[in-house]
Amino acid sequence: MAEKKETVKLIGFWASPFRRLVDMALKIQGVSYEYLRGSQEDLPNKSHLLLELNPVHKKVPVFVHNDKILPESHLILEYINQTWKNNPILPQDPYEKARARFWAKFVDEQVGISKTLHRRSFQVIMFLAKEVTGKYFFGGKKIGFLDMIVGSIIPFCLARLWEDMGINMIPEKKFPELNRWIKNLKEKLTP
Ligand SMILES: N[C@@H](CCC(=O)N[C@@H](CS)C(=O)NCC(=O)O)C(=O)O
């Protein structure tokens, strides 16, 4: 009997860093996927499909694997990590895994998209610069969970807004290690 074809679909919004995060994880794992509704969500006019698939938060992204529906980007990443094992996203070591989750939670709480230009962003950048010092990626030699979370929010989202406002929040002189990490990340992943 023919095996049932696996399907991976996403509801997203082009500018959403959370959607981009899931995108990165799927690309790193080499999983093919498509956007539901052909393209992406119109957030001011949410579709019935979005309201049906994520009735609790009514937010994107929503991940649909065969008949399994999952919202919340960090949980989606954990699910991808457990389901496709080509490139582990989370560290195997329990302590390293807990630390990656700790920083991910911190970044998520402090640099929400609604708090775009926040004094706290600078503080977050200082902590992250320290955390990445001496490492190729946050996850070590390979891109991992924290690289995707920080990457989708800072270099691929906020830095562009800051740039448009003429602000350089991550000057090379002050944050050489973080700039090196951004370069490494962009070389590997250009959304
Ligand atoms: N905690 C959620 C946040 C998702 C989120 O805030 N998505 C925004 C787009 S960037 C959204 O759908 N906003 C619509 C709304 O708030 O009504 C996640 O990590 O997936």
mmCIF file of C-alpha atoms and ligand atoms in Angstrom:
data_model
loop_
_atom_site.group_PDB
_atom_site.id
_atom_site.type_symbol
_atom_site.label_atom_id
_atom_site.label_comp_id
_atom_site.label_asym_id
_atom_site.label_seq_id
_atom_site.Cartn_x
_atom_site.Cartn_y
_atom_site.Cartn_z
ATOM 1 C CA MET A 1 0.000 0.000 0.000
ATOM 2 C CA ALA A 2 1.309 3.459 -0.884
ATOM 3 C CA GLU A 3 2.505 5.485 2.086
ATOM 4 C CA LYS A 4 0.428 8.557 2.851
ATOM 5 C CA LYS A 5 2.278 11.683 1.815
ATOM 6 C CA GLU A 6 3.379 13.836 4.716
ATOM 7 C CA THR A 7 2.212 17.438 4.590
ATOM 8 C CA VAL A 8 3.613 20.449 6.391
ATOM 9 C CA LYS A 9 1.729 23.725 6.164
ATOM 10 C CA LEU A 10 1.963 27.090 7.844
ATOM 11 C CA ILE A 11 -0.257 30.053 8.422
ATOM 12 C CA GLY A 12 2.037 33.054 8.545
ATOM 13 C CA PHE A 13 2.359 36.747 7.995
ATOM 14 C CA TRP A 14 5.277 37.948 5.859
ATOM 15 C CA ALA A 15 6.656 40.423 8.426
ATOM 16 C CA SER A 16 6.239 38.232 11.486
ATOM 17 C CA PRO A 17 9.521 37.322 13.209
ATOM 18 C CA PHE A 18 7.709 34.328 14.742
ATOM 19 C CA ARG A 19 6.728 33.074 11.311
ATOM 20 C CA ARG A 20 10.316 33.606 10.148
ATOM 21 C CA LEU A 21 11.545 31.560 13.083
ATOM 22 C CA VAL A 22 9.521 28.535 12.008
ATOM 23 C CA ASP A 23 10.644 29.105 8.436
ATOM 24 C CA MET A 24 14.292 28.964 9.548
ATOM 25 C CA ALA A 25 13.789 25.754 11.523
ATOM 26 C CA LEU A 26 12.105 24.027 8.578
ATOM 27 C CA LYS A 27 14.824 25.171 6.190
ATOM 28 C CA ILE A 28 17.580 23.987 8.524
ATOM 29 C CA GLN A 29 15.850 20.604 8.748
ATOM 30 C CA GLY A 30 15.295 20.472 4.997
ATOM 31 C CA VAL A 31 11.543 19.986 5.415
ATOM 32 C CA SER A 32 9.406 21.165 2.508
ATOM 33 C CA TYR A 33 6.288 23.070 3.396
ATOM 34 C CA GLU A 34 3.786 25.472 1.989
ATOM 35 C CA TYR A 35 1.665 28.322 3.226
ATOM 36 C CA LEU A 36 -1.986 27.618 3.804
ATOM 37 C CA ARG A 37 -4.347 29.873 1.882
ATOM 38 C CA GLY A 38 -1.738 30.053 -0.862
ATOM 39 C CA SER A 39 0.032 33.004 0.630
ATOM 40 C CA GLN A 40 -0.027 34.587 4.029
ATOM 41 C CA GLU A 41 -2.396 35.985 6.591
ATOM 42 C CA ASP A 42 -3.831 39.497 6.416
ATOM 43 C CA LEU A 43 -3.571 40.283 10.128
ATOM 44 C CA PRO A 44 -6.009 43.187 10.320
ATOM 45 C CA ASN A 45 -8.606 40.894 8.705
ATOM 46 C CA LYS A 46 -7.907 37.500 10.170
ATOM 47 C CA SER A 47 -9.138 34.599 8.127
ATOM 48 C CA HIS A 48 -11.723 32.110 9.367
ATOM 49 C CA LEU A 49 -9.028 29.515 8.991
ATOM 50 C CA LEU A 50 -6.685 31.300 11.418
ATOM 51 C CA LEU A 51 -9.509 31.777 13.938
ATOM 52 C CA GLU A 52 -10.439 28.143 13.575
ATOM 53 C CA LEU A 53 -6.898 26.774 13.884
ATOM 54 C CA ASN A 54 -5.728 29.105 16.656
ATOM 55 C CA PRO A 55 -8.899 30.069 18.515
ATOM 56 C CA VAL A 56 -7.051 30.728 21.784
ATOM 57 C CA HIS A 57 -4.496 33.352 20.714
ATOM 58 C CA LYS A 58 -5.644 34.062 17.133
ATOM 59 C CA LYS A 59 -2.021 34.672 16.152
ATOM 60 C CA VAL A 60 0.413 33.493 13.514
ATOM 61 C CA PRO A 61 2.294 31.280 13.016
ATOM 62 C CA VAL A 62 0.162 28.156 13.087
ATOM 63 C CA PHE A 63 1.857 24.942 12.086
ATOM 64 C CA VAL A 64 -0.054 22.066 10.529
ATOM 65 C CA HIS A 65 1.678 18.711 10.222
ATOM 66 C CA ASN A 66 -0.684 16.233 8.522
ATOM 67 C CA ASP A 67 -3.717 16.588 10.808
ATOM 68 C CA LYS A 68 -1.834 18.001 13.809
ATOM 69 C CA ILE A 69 -2.277 21.694 14.513
ATOM 70 C CA LEU A 70 0.154 23.642 16.661
ATOM 71 C CA PRO A 71 0.435 27.369 17.413
ATOM 72 C CA GLU A 72 3.218 29.213 19.322
ATOM 73 C CA SER A 73 6.565 29.459 17.563
ATOM 74 C CA HIS A 74 8.790 28.148 20.378
ATOM 75 C CA LEU A 75 6.600 25.073 20.791
ATOM 76 C CA ILE A 76 6.609 24.575 17.034
ATOM 77 C CA LEU A 77 10.420 24.624 17.118
ATOM 78 C CA GLU A 78 10.453 22.012 19.871
ATOM 79 C CA TYR A 79 8.056 19.866 17.840
ATOM 80 C CA ILE A 80 10.205 20.217 14.695
ATOM 81 C CA ASN A 81 13.246 19.293 16.765
ATOM 82 C CA GLN A 82 11.595 16.088 17.971
ATOM 83 C CA THR A 83 10.045 15.144 14.655
ATOM 84 C CA TRP A 84 12.862 15.681 12.127
ATOM 85 C CA LYS A 85 16.254 14.706 13.394
ATOM 86 C CA ASN A 86 18.545 15.743 10.501
ATOM 87 C CA ASN A 87 19.899 18.768 12.342
ATOM 88 C CA PRO A 88 19.112 18.868 16.050
ATOM 89 C CA ILE A 89 17.924 22.339 16.957
ATOM 90 C CA LEU A 90 18.077 22.026 20.720
ATOM 91 C CA PRO A 91 21.211 20.920 22.540
ATOM 92 C CA GLN A 92 21.220 17.314 23.775
ATOM 93 C CA ASP A 93 22.844 18.203 27.070
ATOM 94 C CA PRO A 94 20.116 18.937 29.674
ATOM 95 C CA TYR A 95 21.925 21.944 31.113
ATOM 96 C CA GLU A 96 22.693 23.462 27.706
ATOM 97 C CA LYS A 97 19.086 22.836 26.667
ATOM 98 C CA ALA A 98 17.741 24.576 29.768
ATOM 99 C CA ARG A 99 20.106 27.525 29.192
ATOM 100 C CA ALA A 100 18.987 27.892 25.565
ATOM 101 C CA ARG A 101 15.362 27.923 26.760
ATOM 102 C CA PHE A 102 16.213 30.429 29.486
ATOM 103 C CA TRP A 103 17.689 32.944 27.002
ATOM 104 C CA ALA A 104 14.921 32.306 24.484
ATOM 105 C CA LYS A 105 12.296 33.095 27.127
ATOM 106 C CA PHE A 106 14.193 36.190 28.181
ATOM 107 C CA VAL A 107 14.456 37.514 24.605
ATOM 108 C CA ASP A 108 10.792 36.749 23.978
ATOM 109 C CA GLU A 109 9.657 38.542 27.136
ATOM 110 C CA GLN A 110 11.928 41.554 26.780
ATOM 111 C CA VAL A 111 11.906 42.300 23.062
ATOM 112 C CA GLY A 112 8.323 41.712 22.062
ATOM 113 C CA ILE A 113 7.431 43.154 18.708
ATOM 114 C CA SER A 114 5.146 45.694 20.367
ATOM 115 C CA LYS A 115 8.081 46.986 22.419
ATOM 116 C CA THR A 116 10.159 47.625 19.316
ATOM 117 C CA LEU A 117 12.327 50.488 20.435
ATOM 118 C CA HIS A 118 12.708 49.810 24.021
ATOM 119 C CA ARG A 119 15.483 50.729 26.397
ATOM 120 C CA ARG A 120 15.421 47.074 27.321
ATOM 121 C CA SER A 121 16.556 46.084 23.846
ATOM 122 C CA PHE A 122 19.984 47.474 24.614
ATOM 123 C CA GLN A 123 20.187 45.532 27.833
ATOM 124 C CA VAL A 124 19.164 42.362 26.007
ATOM 125 C CA ILE A 125 21.870 43.000 23.401
ATOM 126 C CA MET A 126 24.480 43.330 26.168
ATOM 127 C CA PHE A 127 23.488 39.990 27.705
ATOM 128 C CA LEU A 128 23.387 38.247 24.343
ATOM 129 C CA ALA A 129 26.788 39.629 23.319
ATOM 130 C CA LYS A 130 28.240 38.068 26.454
ATOM 131 C CA GLU A 131 26.476 34.761 25.843
ATOM 132 C CA VAL A 132 27.799 34.410 22.258
ATOM 133 C CA THR A 133 31.371 35.470 23.036
ATOM 134 C CA GLY A 134 33.872 32.832 21.958
ATOM 135 C CA LYS A 135 31.226 30.749 20.140
ATOM 136 C CA TYR A 136 30.528 30.471 16.447
ATOM 137 C CA PHE A 137 26.791 30.275 17.130
ATOM 138 C CA PHE A 138 24.791 30.369 20.359
ATOM 139 C CA GLY A 139 24.245 26.674 19.784
ATOM 140 C CA GLY A 140 28.002 25.994 19.302
ATOM 141 C CA LYS A 141 29.318 25.059 15.852
ATOM 142 C CA LYS A 142 25.850 24.739 14.315
ATOM 143 C CA ILE A 143 22.820 27.008 14.240
ATOM 144 C CA GLY A 144 20.407 26.036 16.998
ATOM 145 C CA PHE A 145 17.274 27.030 18.890
ATOM 146 C CA LEU A 146 18.618 30.246 20.386
ATOM 147 C CA ASP A 147 20.281 31.362 17.133
ATOM 148 C CA MET A 148 16.914 31.122 15.416
ATOM 149 C CA ILE A 149 15.016 32.887 18.177
ATOM 150 C CA VAL A 150 17.496 35.745 18.556
ATOM 151 C CA GLY A 151 18.101 35.849 14.794
ATOM 152 C CA SER A 152 14.471 36.127 13.804
ATOM 153 C CA ILE A 153 13.878 38.961 16.258
ATOM 154 C CA ILE A 154 17.097 40.990 16.218
ATOM 155 C CA PRO A 155 19.112 40.967 12.956
ATOM 156 C CA PHE A 156 16.240 39.953 10.686
ATOM 157 C CA CYS A 157 13.630 42.229 12.229
ATOM 158 C CA LEU A 158 14.479 44.906 14.795
ATOM 159 C CA ALA A 159 17.877 45.836 13.309
ATOM 160 C CA ARG A 160 16.107 46.737 10.071
ATOM 161 C CA LEU A 161 13.659 48.989 11.912
ATOM 162 C CA TRP A 162 16.478 50.582 13.882
ATOM 163 C CA GLU A 163 18.401 51.124 10.651
ATOM 164 C CA ASP A 164 15.391 52.862 9.072
ATOM 165 C CA MET A 165 15.335 55.142 12.115
ATOM 166 C CA GLY A 166 19.064 55.870 11.758
ATOM 167 C CA ILE A 167 19.974 54.055 14.971
ATOM 168 C CA ASN A 168 22.805 51.569 15.246
ATOM 169 C CA MET A 169 22.026 49.554 18.357
ATOM 170 C CA ILE A 170 24.791 47.015 17.690
ATOM 171 C CA PRO A 171 27.887 49.041 16.756
ATOM 172 C CA GLU A 172 30.803 46.877 15.601
ATOM 173 C CA LYS A 173 33.242 48.514 18.010
ATOM 174 C CA LYS A 174 31.104 47.904 21.067
ATOM 175 C CA PHE A 175 29.783 44.479 20.067
ATOM 176 C CA PRO A 176 32.368 42.765 17.823
ATOM 177 C CA GLU A 177 31.314 39.251 18.868
ATOM 178 C CA LEU A 178 27.624 39.867 18.252
ATOM 179 C CA ASN A 179 28.436 41.374 14.850
ATOM 180 C CA ARG A 180 30.531 38.319 13.998
ATOM 181 C CA TRP A 181 27.569 36.112 14.989
ATOM 182 C CA ILE A 182 25.198 38.164 12.787
ATOM 183 C CA LYS A 183 27.597 37.707 9.861
ATOM 184 C CA ASN A 184 27.794 33.936 10.461
ATOM 185 C CA LEU A 185 24.025 33.707 10.711
ATOM 186 C CA LYS A 186 23.387 35.715 7.552
ATOM 187 C CA GLU A 187 25.870 33.598 5.631
ATOM 188 C CA LYS A 188 23.891 30.504 6.561
ATOM 189 C CA LEU A 189 20.369 31.852 6.533
ATOM 190 C CA THR A 190 19.095 34.649 4.466
ATOM 191 C CA PRO A 191 15.338 34.619 4.764
HETATM 192 N N1 LIG B 1 3.923 33.926 21.232
HETATM 193 C C1 LIG B 1 3.527 33.865 19.847
HETATM 194 C C2 LIG B 1 3.518 35.285 19.303
HETATM 195 C C3 LIG B 1 2.951 35.323 17.890
HETATM 196 C C4 LIG B 1 2.578 36.746 17.478
HETATM 197 O O1 LIG B 1 2.614 37.715 18.272
HETATM 198 N N2 LIG B 1 2.187 36.894 16.208
HETATM 199 C C5 LIG B 1 1.727 38.166 15.736
HETATM 200 C C6 LIG B 1 2.387 38.510 14.395
HETATM 201 S S1 LIG B 1 4.095 38.895 14.606
HETATM 202 C C7 LIG B 1 0.221 38.094 15.488
HETATM 203 O O2 LIG B 1 -0.280 37.127 14.963
HETATM 204 N N3 LIG B 1 -0.487 39.143 15.865
HETATM 205 C C8 LIG B 1 -1.882 39.219 15.685
HETATM 206 C C9 LIG B 1 -2.580 39.690 16.942
HETATM 207 O O3 LIG B 1 -1.892 39.986 17.942
HETATM 208 O O4 LIG B 1 -3.808 39.770 16.929
HETATM 209 C C10 LIG B 1 4.514 32.978 19.084
HETATM 210 O O5 LIG B 1 5.663 32.841 19.512
HETATM 211 O O6 LIG B 1 4.099 32.365 18.084
#
